[in-house]
Short mmCIF file of C-alpha atoms in Angstrom, two decimals:
data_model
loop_
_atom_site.label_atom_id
_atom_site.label_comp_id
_atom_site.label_asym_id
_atom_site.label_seq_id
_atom_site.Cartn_x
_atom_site.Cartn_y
_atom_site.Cartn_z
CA UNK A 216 30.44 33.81 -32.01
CA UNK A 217 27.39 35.67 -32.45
CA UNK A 218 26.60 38.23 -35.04
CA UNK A 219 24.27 40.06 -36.41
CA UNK A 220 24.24 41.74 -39.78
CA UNK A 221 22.17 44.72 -40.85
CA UNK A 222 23.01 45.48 -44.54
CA UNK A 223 21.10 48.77 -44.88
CA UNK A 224 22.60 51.66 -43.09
CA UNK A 225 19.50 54.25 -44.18
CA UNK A 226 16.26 53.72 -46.35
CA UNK A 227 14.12 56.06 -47.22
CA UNK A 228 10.34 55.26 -48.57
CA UNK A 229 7.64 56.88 -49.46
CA UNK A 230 4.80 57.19 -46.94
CA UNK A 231 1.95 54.53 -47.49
CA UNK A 232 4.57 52.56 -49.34
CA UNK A 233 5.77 48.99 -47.97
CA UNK A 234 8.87 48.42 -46.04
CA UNK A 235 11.33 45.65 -45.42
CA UNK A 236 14.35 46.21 -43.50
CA UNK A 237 16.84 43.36 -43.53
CA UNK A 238 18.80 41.32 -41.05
CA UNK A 239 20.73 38.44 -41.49
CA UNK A 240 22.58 36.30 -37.94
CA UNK A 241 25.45 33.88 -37.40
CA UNK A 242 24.56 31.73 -34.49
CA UNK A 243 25.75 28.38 -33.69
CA UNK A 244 22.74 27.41 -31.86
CA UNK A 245 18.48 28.06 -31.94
CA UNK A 246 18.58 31.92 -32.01
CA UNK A 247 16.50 34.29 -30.07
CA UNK A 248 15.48 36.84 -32.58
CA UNK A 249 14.74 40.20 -31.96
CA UNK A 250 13.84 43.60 -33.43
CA UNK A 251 14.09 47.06 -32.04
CA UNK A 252 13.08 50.67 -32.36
CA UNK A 253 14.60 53.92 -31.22
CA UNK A 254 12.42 56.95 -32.35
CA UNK A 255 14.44 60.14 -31.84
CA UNK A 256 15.66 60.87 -28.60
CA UNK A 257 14.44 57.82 -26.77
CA UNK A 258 15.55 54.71 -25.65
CA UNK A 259 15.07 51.19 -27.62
CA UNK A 260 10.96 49.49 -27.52
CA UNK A 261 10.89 45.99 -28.39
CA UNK A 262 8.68 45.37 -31.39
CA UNK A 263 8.85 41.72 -32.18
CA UNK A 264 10.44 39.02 -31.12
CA UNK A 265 11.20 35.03 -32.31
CA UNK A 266 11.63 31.90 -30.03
CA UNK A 267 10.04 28.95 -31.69
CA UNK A 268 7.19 28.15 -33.65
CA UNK A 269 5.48 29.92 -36.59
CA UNK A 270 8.16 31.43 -38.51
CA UNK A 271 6.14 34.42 -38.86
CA UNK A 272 5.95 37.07 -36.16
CA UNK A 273 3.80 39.94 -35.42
CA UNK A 274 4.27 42.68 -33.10
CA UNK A 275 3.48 45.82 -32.26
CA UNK A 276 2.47 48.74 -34.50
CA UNK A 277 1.75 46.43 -37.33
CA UNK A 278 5.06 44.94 -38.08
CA UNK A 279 6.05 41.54 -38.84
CA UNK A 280 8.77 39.39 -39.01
CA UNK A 281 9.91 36.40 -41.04
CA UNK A 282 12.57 33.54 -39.72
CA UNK A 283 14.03 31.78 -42.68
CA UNK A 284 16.86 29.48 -40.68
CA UNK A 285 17.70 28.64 -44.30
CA UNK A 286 18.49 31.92 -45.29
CA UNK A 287 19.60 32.69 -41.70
CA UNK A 288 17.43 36.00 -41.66
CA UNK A 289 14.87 37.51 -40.02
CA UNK A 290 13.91 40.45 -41.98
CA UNK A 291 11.13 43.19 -41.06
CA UNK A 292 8.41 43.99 -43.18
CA UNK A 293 5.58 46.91 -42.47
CA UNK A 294 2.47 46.84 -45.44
CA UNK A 295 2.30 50.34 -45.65
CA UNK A 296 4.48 52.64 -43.55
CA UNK A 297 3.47 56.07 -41.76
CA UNK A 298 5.39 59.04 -41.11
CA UNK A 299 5.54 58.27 -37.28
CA UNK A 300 7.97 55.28 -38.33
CA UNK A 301 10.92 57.37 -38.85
CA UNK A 302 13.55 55.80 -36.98
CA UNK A 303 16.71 53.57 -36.15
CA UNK A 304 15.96 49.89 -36.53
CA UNK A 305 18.08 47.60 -34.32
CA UNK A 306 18.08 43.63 -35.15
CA UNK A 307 18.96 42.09 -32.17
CA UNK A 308 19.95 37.75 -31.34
CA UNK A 309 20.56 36.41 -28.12
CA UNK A 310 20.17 32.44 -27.28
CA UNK A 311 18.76 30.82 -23.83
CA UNK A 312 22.41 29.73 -22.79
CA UNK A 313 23.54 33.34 -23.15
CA UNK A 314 22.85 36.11 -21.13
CA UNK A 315 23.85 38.80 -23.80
CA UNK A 316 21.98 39.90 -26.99
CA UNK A 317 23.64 40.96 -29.79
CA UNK A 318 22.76 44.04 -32.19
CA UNK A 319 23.47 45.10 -35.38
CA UNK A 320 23.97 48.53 -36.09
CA UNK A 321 20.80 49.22 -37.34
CA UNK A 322 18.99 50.45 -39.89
CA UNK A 323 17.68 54.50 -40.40
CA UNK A 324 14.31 54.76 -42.10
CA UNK A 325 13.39 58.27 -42.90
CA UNK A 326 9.55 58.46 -44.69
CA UNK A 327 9.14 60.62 -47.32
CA UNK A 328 5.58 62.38 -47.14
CA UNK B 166 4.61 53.52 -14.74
CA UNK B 167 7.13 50.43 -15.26
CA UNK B 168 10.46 52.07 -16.37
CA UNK B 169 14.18 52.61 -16.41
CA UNK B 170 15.71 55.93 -15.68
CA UNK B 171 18.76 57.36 -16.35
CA UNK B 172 20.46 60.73 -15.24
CA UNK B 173 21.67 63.16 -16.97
CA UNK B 174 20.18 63.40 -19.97
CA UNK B 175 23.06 64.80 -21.53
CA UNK B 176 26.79 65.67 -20.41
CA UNK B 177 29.68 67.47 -21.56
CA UNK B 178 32.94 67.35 -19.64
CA UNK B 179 36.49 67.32 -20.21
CA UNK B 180 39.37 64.65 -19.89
CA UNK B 181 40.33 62.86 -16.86
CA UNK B 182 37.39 64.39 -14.55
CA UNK B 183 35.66 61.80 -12.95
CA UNK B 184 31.97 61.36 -13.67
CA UNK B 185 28.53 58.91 -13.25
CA UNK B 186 25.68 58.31 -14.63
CA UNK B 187 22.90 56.76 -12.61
CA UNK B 188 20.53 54.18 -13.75
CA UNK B 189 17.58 53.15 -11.72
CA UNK B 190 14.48 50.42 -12.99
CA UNK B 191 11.12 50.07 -10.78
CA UNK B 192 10.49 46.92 -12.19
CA UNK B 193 12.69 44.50 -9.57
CA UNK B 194 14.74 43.07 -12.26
CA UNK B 195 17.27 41.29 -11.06
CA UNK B 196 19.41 41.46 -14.62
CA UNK B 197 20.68 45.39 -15.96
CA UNK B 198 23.41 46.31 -18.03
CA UNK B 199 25.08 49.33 -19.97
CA UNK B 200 25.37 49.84 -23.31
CA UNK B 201 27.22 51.90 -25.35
CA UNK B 202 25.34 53.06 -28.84
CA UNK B 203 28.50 54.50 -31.69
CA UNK B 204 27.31 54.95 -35.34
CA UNK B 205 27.82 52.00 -37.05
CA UNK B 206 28.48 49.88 -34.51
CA UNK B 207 24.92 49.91 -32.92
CA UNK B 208 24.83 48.57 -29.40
CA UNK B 209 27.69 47.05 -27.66
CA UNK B 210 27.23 45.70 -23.82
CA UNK B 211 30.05 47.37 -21.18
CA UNK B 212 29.54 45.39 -18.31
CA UNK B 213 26.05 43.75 -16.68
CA UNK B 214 24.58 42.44 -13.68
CA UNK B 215 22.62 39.20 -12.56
CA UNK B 216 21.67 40.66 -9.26
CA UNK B 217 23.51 42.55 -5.73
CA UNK B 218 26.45 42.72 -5.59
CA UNK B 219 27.02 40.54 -8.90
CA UNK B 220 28.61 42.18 -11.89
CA UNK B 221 31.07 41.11 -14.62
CA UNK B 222 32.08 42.64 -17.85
CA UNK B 223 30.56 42.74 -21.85
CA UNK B 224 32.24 43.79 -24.78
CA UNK B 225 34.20 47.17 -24.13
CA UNK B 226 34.67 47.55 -20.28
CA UNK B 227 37.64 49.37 -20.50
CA UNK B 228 38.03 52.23 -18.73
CA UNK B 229 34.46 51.66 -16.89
CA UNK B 230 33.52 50.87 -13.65
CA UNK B 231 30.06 49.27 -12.42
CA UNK B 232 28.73 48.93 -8.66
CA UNK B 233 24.91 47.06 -7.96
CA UNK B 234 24.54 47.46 -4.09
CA UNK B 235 20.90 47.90 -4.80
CA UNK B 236 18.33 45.77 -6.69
CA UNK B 237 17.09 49.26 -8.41
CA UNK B 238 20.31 51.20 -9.22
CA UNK B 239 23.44 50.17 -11.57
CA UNK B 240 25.49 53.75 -11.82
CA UNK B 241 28.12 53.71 -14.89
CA UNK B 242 31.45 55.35 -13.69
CA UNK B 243 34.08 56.59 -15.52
CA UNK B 244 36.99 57.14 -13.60
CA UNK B 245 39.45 59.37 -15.74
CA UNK B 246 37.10 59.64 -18.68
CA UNK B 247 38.35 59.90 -22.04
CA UNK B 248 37.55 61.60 -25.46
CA UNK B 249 37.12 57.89 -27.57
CA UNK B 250 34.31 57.42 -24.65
CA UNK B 251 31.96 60.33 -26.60
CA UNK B 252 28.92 58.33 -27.14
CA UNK B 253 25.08 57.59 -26.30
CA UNK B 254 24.84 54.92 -23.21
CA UNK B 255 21.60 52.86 -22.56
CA UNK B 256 20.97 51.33 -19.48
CA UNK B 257 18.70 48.15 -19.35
CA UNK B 258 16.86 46.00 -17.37
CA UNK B 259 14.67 42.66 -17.27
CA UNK B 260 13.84 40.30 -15.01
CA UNK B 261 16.40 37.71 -15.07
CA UNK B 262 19.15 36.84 -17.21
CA UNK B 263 16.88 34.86 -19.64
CA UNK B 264 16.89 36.50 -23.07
CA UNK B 265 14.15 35.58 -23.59
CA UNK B 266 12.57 37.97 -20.90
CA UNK B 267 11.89 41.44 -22.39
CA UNK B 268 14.49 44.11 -21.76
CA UNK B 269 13.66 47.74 -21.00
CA UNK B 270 16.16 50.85 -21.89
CA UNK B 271 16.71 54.00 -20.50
CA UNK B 272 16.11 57.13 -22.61
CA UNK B 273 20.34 57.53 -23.31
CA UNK B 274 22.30 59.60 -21.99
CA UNK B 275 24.38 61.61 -24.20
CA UNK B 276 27.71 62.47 -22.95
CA UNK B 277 30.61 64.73 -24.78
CA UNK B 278 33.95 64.09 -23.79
CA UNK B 279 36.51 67.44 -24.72
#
């Protein structure tokens, strides 16, 4: 079965300071990788996401992602964080043959000013 | 504005009194779902929907109930809703069952179970 793994319940950093969050999956077959954000109060945005390809991802808001199938992670990285990242991180994996996705129980980033 | 609506917001009730929560997307998606958010657990699907009048269940369908007469709407019911059903629900939508097609949430709704 599928699972994903999120091994930080709450980070806190330093604004202007990098970030990784971390994820780690258990999937049988090619995953579908995904990461999420849920800023206070709102529902989840989709910030990257992994098929195939170049193992590293960019998405929105200057985030990236890295897929190490060795490792079996897909961790999120930011170069220097702002305060407006404050929020829940989800980690998300779904595959084609399966209709569901899914999530770990995410990660809480609070920014320090 | 593409989007996915939910209503209300926010709920409190009490044990065993029936309630809904609608869920409507503008986008003609033919796949939606529920989610249920708990600390810790993050997001765990409750029952989804390919299309009309097609729905089976996710994770934790217990004590849920799901209807998709329209393309647009998906309402959540709880029948004789209980206190271990406190939580945040997401609903979602995209535009077939393909994963790899983006999904859209709702805002949550927040409901309180006494």
């Amino acid at each position: 079965a599928q699972s994903v793994t999120q091994p930080d319940i709450h980070i806190t950093v330093s604004e202007g300071a990098s970030l990784e969050l971390r994820c780690n999956y258990s999937y049988g077959a090619t995953p579908y990788l995904f990461w999420y954000v849920q800023s206070p109060g709102q529902g989840l945005q989709l910030l990257l996401k992994y098929f195939s390809g170049d193992t590293l991802v960019q998405g929105i808001k200057g985030f990236e992602a890295e897929f190490k199938r060795s490792q079996s992670s897909f961790n999120l990285r930011k170069p220097s964080v702002h305060w407006s990242d404050a929020a829940e991180y989800f980690c998300a994996v779904g595959s084609y043959n399966n209709n569901d996705m899914r999530f770990g129980a995410g990660t809480r980033l609070t920014v320090k000013p | 504005e593409a989007q996915v609506t939910q209503n209300p917001r926010y709920l409190i009730t009490v044990t065993g009194k029936k309630l809904t929560v609608t869920c409507s997307q503008n986008m003609n998606h033919e796949y939606m779902s529920w989610y249920r958010q708990d600390p810790g657990l993050g997001l765990r699907q409750i029952y989804y929907s390919m299309n009309v009048e097609v729905t089976d269940k996710g994770d934790v369908p217990e004590g849920y109930k799901v209807s998709r007469k329209e393309k647009r709407n998906f309402p959540l019911i709880l029948e004789s809703p209980s206190p271990n059903q406190t939580s945040l629900y997401f609903c979602a939508s995209r535009m077939d069952r393909g994963v790899h097609n983006e999904q859209f949430f709702g805002p949550g709704t927040r409901l309180t179970v006494l």
